[in-house]
Amino acid sequence: MKSAKDNRVLCVLLAPCIIGWSTAIYGANEVYIERIDYGKIYCVSFDTALRVVTAYQRFDDVLNIVNYHFTSLLNYCVDSGGDSVSIVTKMLASLKRLPPEVRKRFTVLSFISQRTSLSKSTILRVLKKLQEDGSLTMSHGRLNTFSLPEPLRCPLPSATVARDNATDNSE
């Protein structure tokens, strides 16, 4: 699914998939579907879809789908700003979540550049840094492994127990 405004990829849709429940989130006429693989795209009216969902009691599935698209939109909005390392890291995490057969279709560079406003040289610079750190391995430009770096953690102060002589009944 792509944004009509800037032609950036919002998310990769895998069949079977239902879209359109969260159209209000994206705004009218601001997204479009670009078919890459073989297949057919079917469209049913909202009323028909709602009747089917109600008849088969599949509201949990619909909410999962809406949540997925809403999360994709939030990631798209959040990733528009910020430092390049965090943007590339988030994109690598989303690429890693795709099924292996889908993930192999994309090079890491093309996947990130189609979804962000980062230049290819900036993306490559961050990818090189992640490879040097050992958190990223690629083969022919495709993702092999990616592990998020551990966040910095502050040591917790040790807990001490204060004794109150007034309540000490050990004597």
PDB file of C-alpha atoms in Angstrom:
ATOM      1  CA  MET A   1       0.000   0.000   0.000  1.00  0.00           C
ATOM      2  CA  LYS A   2       1.453   3.361  -1.017  1.00  0.00           C
ATOM      3  CA  SER A   3       0.785   6.944  -0.079  1.00  0.00           C
ATOM      4  CA  ALA A   4      -0.556   8.961  -3.001  1.00  0.00           C
ATOM      5  CA  LYS A   5       0.958  12.115  -1.536  1.00  0.00           C
ATOM      6  CA  ASP A   6       4.647  11.190  -1.694  1.00  0.00           C
ATOM      7  CA  ASN A   7       4.539   7.696  -3.261  1.00  0.00           C
ATOM      8  CA  ARG A   8       6.167   6.097  -0.200  1.00  0.00           C
ATOM      9  CA  VAL A   9       5.347   2.518   0.697  1.00  0.00           C
ATOM     10  CA  LEU A  10       3.238   2.381   3.863  1.00  0.00           C
ATOM     11  CA  CYS A  11       3.161  -1.387   4.248  1.00  0.00           C
ATOM     12  CA  VAL A  12       3.431  -4.665   2.391  1.00  0.00           C
ATOM     13  CA  LEU A  13       0.090  -6.428   2.089  1.00  0.00           C
ATOM     14  CA  LEU A  14       0.117 -10.199   2.061  1.00  0.00           C
ATOM     15  CA  ALA A  15      -2.836 -12.167   0.724  1.00  0.00           C
ATOM     16  CA  PRO A  16      -5.382 -12.773   2.012  1.00  0.00           C
ATOM     17  CA  CYS A  17      -5.777  -9.292   3.414  1.00  0.00           C
ATOM     18  CA  ILE A  18      -8.658  -6.972   4.088  1.00  0.00           C
ATOM     19  CA  ILE A  19      -8.063  -3.263   3.734  1.00  0.00           C
ATOM     20  CA  GLY A  20     -10.391  -0.345   3.887  1.00  0.00           C
ATOM     21  CA  TRP A  21     -11.655  -0.744   7.445  1.00  0.00           C
ATOM     22  CA  SER A  22      -9.278   1.959   8.541  1.00  0.00           C
ATOM     23  CA  THR A  23      -9.609   4.278   5.548  1.00  0.00           C
ATOM     24  CA  ALA A  24     -10.639   7.105   7.847  1.00  0.00           C
ATOM     25  CA  ILE A  25      -7.232   6.888   9.486  1.00  0.00           C
ATOM     26  CA  TYR A  26      -5.410   7.405   6.209  1.00  0.00           C
ATOM     27  CA  GLY A  27      -7.754  10.077   4.870  1.00  0.00           C
ATOM     28  CA  ALA A  28      -9.823   9.891   1.707  1.00  0.00           C
ATOM     29  CA  ASN A  29      -8.003   9.063  -1.554  1.00  0.00           C
ATOM     30  CA  GLU A  30      -4.552   9.207   0.007  1.00  0.00           C
ATOM     31  CA  VAL A  31      -3.509   5.565  -0.367  1.00  0.00           C
ATOM     32  CA  TYR A  32      -3.475   3.126  -3.230  1.00  0.00           C
ATOM     33  CA  ILE A  33      -2.618  -0.513  -3.743  1.00  0.00           C
ATOM     34  CA  GLU A  34       0.107  -1.537  -6.146  1.00  0.00           C
ATOM     35  CA  ARG A  35      -0.028  -5.190  -7.136  1.00  0.00           C
ATOM     36  CA  ILE A  36       3.358  -6.829  -7.471  1.00  0.00           C
ATOM     37  CA  ASP A  37       2.539 -10.522  -7.715  1.00  0.00           C
ATOM     38  CA  TYR A  38      -0.006 -12.535  -9.566  1.00  0.00           C
ATOM     39  CA  GLY A  39      -3.432 -12.448  -8.080  1.00  0.00           C
ATOM     40  CA  LYS A  40      -6.728 -10.696  -8.065  1.00  0.00           C
ATOM     41  CA  ILE A  41      -7.971  -7.817  -6.027  1.00  0.00           C
ATOM     42  CA  TYR A  42     -11.603  -8.110  -5.034  1.00  0.00           C
ATOM     43  CA  CYS A  43     -13.672  -5.306  -3.637  1.00  0.00           C
ATOM     44  CA  VAL A  44     -16.897  -5.578  -1.664  1.00  0.00           C
ATOM     45  CA  SER A  45     -18.940  -2.808  -0.144  1.00  0.00           C
ATOM     46  CA  PHE A  46     -18.523  -1.961   3.514  1.00  0.00           C
ATOM     47  CA  ASP A  47     -22.095  -3.082   4.264  1.00  0.00           C
ATOM     48  CA  THR A  48     -21.505  -6.507   2.698  1.00  0.00           C
ATOM     49  CA  ALA A  49     -18.221  -6.931   4.532  1.00  0.00           C
ATOM     50  CA  LEU A  50     -19.817  -5.929   7.826  1.00  0.00           C
ATOM     51  CA  ARG A  51     -22.628  -8.465   7.318  1.00  0.00           C
ATOM     52  CA  VAL A  52     -20.101 -11.247   6.652  1.00  0.00           C
ATOM     53  CA  VAL A  53     -18.003 -10.315   9.686  1.00  0.00           C
ATOM     54  CA  THR A  54     -21.108 -10.192  11.866  1.00  0.00           C
ATOM     55  CA  ALA A  55     -22.488 -13.495  10.547  1.00  0.00           C
ATOM     56  CA  TYR A  56     -19.232 -15.360  11.207  1.00  0.00           C
ATOM     57  CA  GLN A  57     -18.370 -13.406  14.384  1.00  0.00           C
ATOM     58  CA  ARG A  58     -14.902 -12.409  13.168  1.00  0.00           C
ATOM     59  CA  PHE A  59     -14.575  -9.016  14.874  1.00  0.00           C
ATOM     60  CA  ASP A  60     -11.306 -10.074  16.551  1.00  0.00           C
ATOM     61  CA  ASP A  61      -9.753 -10.678  13.133  1.00  0.00           C
ATOM     62  CA  VAL A  62     -11.002  -7.326  11.862  1.00  0.00           C
ATOM     63  CA  LEU A  63      -9.562  -5.551  14.903  1.00  0.00           C
ATOM     64  CA  ASN A  64      -6.209  -7.263  14.345  1.00  0.00           C
ATOM     65  CA  ILE A  65      -6.208  -6.077  10.736  1.00  0.00           C
ATOM     66  CA  VAL A  66      -7.176  -2.521  11.693  1.00  0.00           C
ATOM     67  CA  ASN A  67      -4.497  -2.541  14.394  1.00  0.00           C
ATOM     68  CA  TYR A  68      -1.878  -3.693  11.860  1.00  0.00           C
ATOM     69  CA  HIS A  69      -2.725  -0.882   9.445  1.00  0.00           C
ATOM     70  CA  PHE A  70      -2.920   1.685  12.219  1.00  0.00           C
ATOM     71  CA  THR A  71       0.500   0.599  13.501  1.00  0.00           C
ATOM     72  CA  SER A  72       1.894   0.831   9.960  1.00  0.00           C
ATOM     73  CA  LEU A  73       0.562   4.360   9.685  1.00  0.00           C
ATOM     74  CA  LEU A  74       1.999   5.340  13.059  1.00  0.00           C
ATOM     75  CA  ASN A  75       5.390   3.936  12.095  1.00  0.00           C
ATOM     76  CA  TYR A  76       5.183   5.859   8.822  1.00  0.00           C
ATOM     77  CA  CYS A  77       4.415   9.108  10.677  1.00  0.00           C
ATOM     78  CA  VAL A  78       6.963   8.580  13.436  1.00  0.00           C
ATOM     79  CA  ASP A  79       9.717   7.484  11.074  1.00  0.00           C
ATOM     80  CA  SER A  80       9.453  10.710   9.098  1.00  0.00           C
ATOM     81  CA  GLY A  81      11.544  12.467  11.728  1.00  0.00           C
ATOM     82  CA  GLY A  82      14.304  11.473  14.070  1.00  0.00           C
ATOM     83  CA  ASP A  83      17.822  10.293  13.643  1.00  0.00           C
ATOM     84  CA  SER A  84      18.768   8.081  10.727  1.00  0.00           C
ATOM     85  CA  VAL A  85      19.979   5.192  12.899  1.00  0.00           C
ATOM     86  CA  SER A  86      16.610   4.787  14.628  1.00  0.00           C
ATOM     87  CA  ILE A  87      14.733   5.074  11.328  1.00  0.00           C
ATOM     88  CA  VAL A  88      16.893   2.423   9.632  1.00  0.00           C
ATOM     89  CA  THR A  89      16.668   0.194  12.714  1.00  0.00           C
ATOM     90  CA  LYS A  90      12.858   0.382  12.701  1.00  0.00           C
ATOM     91  CA  MET A  91      12.753  -0.392   8.986  1.00  0.00           C
ATOM     92  CA  LEU A  92      15.063  -3.385   9.448  1.00  0.00           C
ATOM     93  CA  ALA A  93      12.822  -4.647  12.246  1.00  0.00           C
ATOM     94  CA  SER A  94       9.763  -4.383   9.990  1.00  0.00           C
ATOM     95  CA  LEU A  95      11.618  -6.146   7.151  1.00  0.00           C
ATOM     96  CA  LYS A  96      12.625  -8.907   9.564  1.00  0.00           C
ATOM     97  CA  ARG A  97       8.955  -9.461  10.524  1.00  0.00           C
ATOM     98  CA  LEU A  98       7.995 -10.298   6.925  1.00  0.00           C
ATOM     99  CA  PRO A  99       7.817 -13.966   5.900  1.00  0.00           C
ATOM    100  CA  PRO A 100      11.150 -15.221   4.474  1.00  0.00           C
ATOM    101  CA  GLU A 101       9.807 -15.729   0.938  1.00  0.00           C
ATOM    102  CA  VAL A 102       8.563 -12.123   0.869  1.00  0.00           C
ATOM    103  CA  ARG A 103      11.657 -10.725   2.592  1.00  0.00           C
ATOM    104  CA  LYS A 104      13.921 -12.237  -0.098  1.00  0.00           C
ATOM    105  CA  ARG A 105      12.220 -10.138  -2.779  1.00  0.00           C
ATOM    106  CA  PHE A 106      13.575  -6.885  -1.364  1.00  0.00           C
ATOM    107  CA  THR A 107      17.093  -5.638  -1.008  1.00  0.00           C
ATOM    108  CA  VAL A 108      17.590  -3.850   2.282  1.00  0.00           C
ATOM    109  CA  LEU A 109      18.478  -0.610   0.511  1.00  0.00           C
ATOM    110  CA  SER A 110      15.394  -0.594  -1.737  1.00  0.00           C
ATOM    111  CA  PHE A 111      13.083  -1.571   1.141  1.00  0.00           C
ATOM    112  CA  ILE A 112      14.268   1.315   3.317  1.00  0.00           C
ATOM    113  CA  SER A 113      14.572   3.927   0.566  1.00  0.00           C
ATOM    114  CA  GLN A 114      11.004   3.286  -0.654  1.00  0.00           C
ATOM    115  CA  ARG A 115       9.619   3.814   2.846  1.00  0.00           C
ATOM    116  CA  THR A 116      11.637   6.739   4.173  1.00  0.00           C
ATOM    117  CA  SER A 117      12.963  10.070   3.004  1.00  0.00           C
ATOM    118  CA  LEU A 118      16.565   9.106   3.783  1.00  0.00           C
ATOM    119  CA  SER A 119      19.120   9.267   1.002  1.00  0.00           C
ATOM    120  CA  LYS A 120      20.703   6.045  -0.175  1.00  0.00           C
ATOM    121  CA  SER A 121      24.131   7.173   1.019  1.00  0.00           C
ATOM    122  CA  THR A 122      22.772   7.806   4.529  1.00  0.00           C
ATOM    123  CA  ILE A 123      21.073   4.407   4.568  1.00  0.00           C
ATOM    124  CA  LEU A 124      24.263   2.693   3.390  1.00  0.00           C
ATOM    125  CA  ARG A 125      26.321   4.522   6.026  1.00  0.00           C
ATOM    126  CA  VAL A 126      23.985   3.313   8.805  1.00  0.00           C
ATOM    127  CA  LEU A 127      23.894  -0.232   7.372  1.00  0.00           C
ATOM    128  CA  LYS A 128      27.700  -0.330   7.330  1.00  0.00           C
ATOM    129  CA  LYS A 129      27.800   0.782  10.967  1.00  0.00           C
ATOM    130  CA  LEU A 130      25.286  -1.906  11.957  1.00  0.00           C
ATOM    131  CA  GLN A 131      27.311  -4.543  10.083  1.00  0.00           C
ATOM    132  CA  GLU A 132      30.494  -3.444  11.844  1.00  0.00           C
ATOM    133  CA  ASP A 133      28.684  -3.679  15.195  1.00  0.00           C
ATOM    134  CA  GLY A 134      27.661  -7.245  14.302  1.00  0.00           C
ATOM    135  CA  SER A 135      23.922  -6.649  14.620  1.00  0.00           C
ATOM    136  CA  LEU A 136      23.259  -6.983  10.862  1.00  0.00           C
ATOM    137  CA  THR A 137      24.288  -9.543   8.263  1.00  0.00           C
ATOM    138  CA  MET A 138      23.341  -9.370   4.607  1.00  0.00           C
ATOM    139  CA  SER A 139      23.930 -11.530   1.554  1.00  0.00           C
ATOM    140  CA  HIS A 140      23.772  -9.919  -1.890  1.00  0.00           C
ATOM    141  CA  GLY A 141      22.021  -6.919  -0.328  1.00  0.00           C
ATOM    142  CA  ARG A 142      19.296  -9.031   1.263  1.00  0.00           C
ATOM    143  CA  LEU A 143      18.676  -9.375   4.970  1.00  0.00           C
ATOM    144  CA  ASN A 144      20.064 -12.500   6.625  1.00  0.00           C
ATOM    145  CA  THR A 145      19.976 -11.642  10.308  1.00  0.00           C
ATOM    146  CA  PHE A 146      19.250  -8.555  12.328  1.00  0.00           C
ATOM    147  CA  SER A 147      19.247  -8.162  16.062  1.00  0.00           C
ATOM    148  CA  LEU A 148      18.333  -4.967  17.789  1.00  0.00           C
ATOM    149  CA  PRO A 149      21.126  -3.517  19.871  1.00  0.00           C
ATOM    150  CA  GLU A 150      20.495  -3.697  23.591  1.00  0.00           C
ATOM    151  CA  PRO A 151      19.250  -0.410  25.021  1.00  0.00           C
ATOM    152  CA  LEU A 152      21.414   1.289  27.609  1.00  0.00           C
ATOM    153  CA  ARG A 153      20.263   0.396  31.074  1.00  0.00           C
ATOM    154  CA  CYS A 154      20.981   2.347  34.207  1.00  0.00           C
ATOM    155  CA  PRO A 155      21.936   0.221  37.179  1.00  0.00           C
ATOM    156  CA  LEU A 156      19.227   0.151  39.785  1.00  0.00           C
ATOM    157  CA  PRO A 157      20.224   1.422  43.203  1.00  0.00           C
ATOM    158  CA  SER A 158      20.483  -1.361  45.715  1.00  0.00           C
ATOM    159  CA  ALA A 159      17.631  -1.530  48.123  1.00  0.00           C
ATOM    160  CA  THR A 160      18.475  -1.132  51.784  1.00  0.00           C
ATOM    161  CA  VAL A 161      16.236  -1.977  54.667  1.00  0.00           C
ATOM    162  CA  ALA A 162      16.219   0.494  57.501  1.00  0.00           C
ATOM    163  CA  ARG A 163      15.618  -0.819  60.957  1.00  0.00           C
ATOM    164  CA  ASP A 164      13.538   1.046  63.409  1.00  0.00           C
ATOM    165  CA  ASN A 165      14.651   0.514  66.983  1.00  0.00           C
ATOM    166  CA  ALA A 166      11.203   1.423  68.287  1.00  0.00           C
ATOM    167  CA  THR A 167       9.593  -1.543  66.546  1.00  0.00           C
ATOM    168  CA  ASP A 168      12.439  -3.984  66.996  1.00  0.00           C
ATOM    169  CA  ASN A 169      11.129  -6.715  69.302  1.00  0.00           C
ATOM    170  CA  SER A 170      14.152  -8.980  69.106  1.00  0.00           C
ATOM    171  CA  GLU A 171      15.335  -8.138  72.643  1.00  0.00           C
TER     172      GLU A 171
END
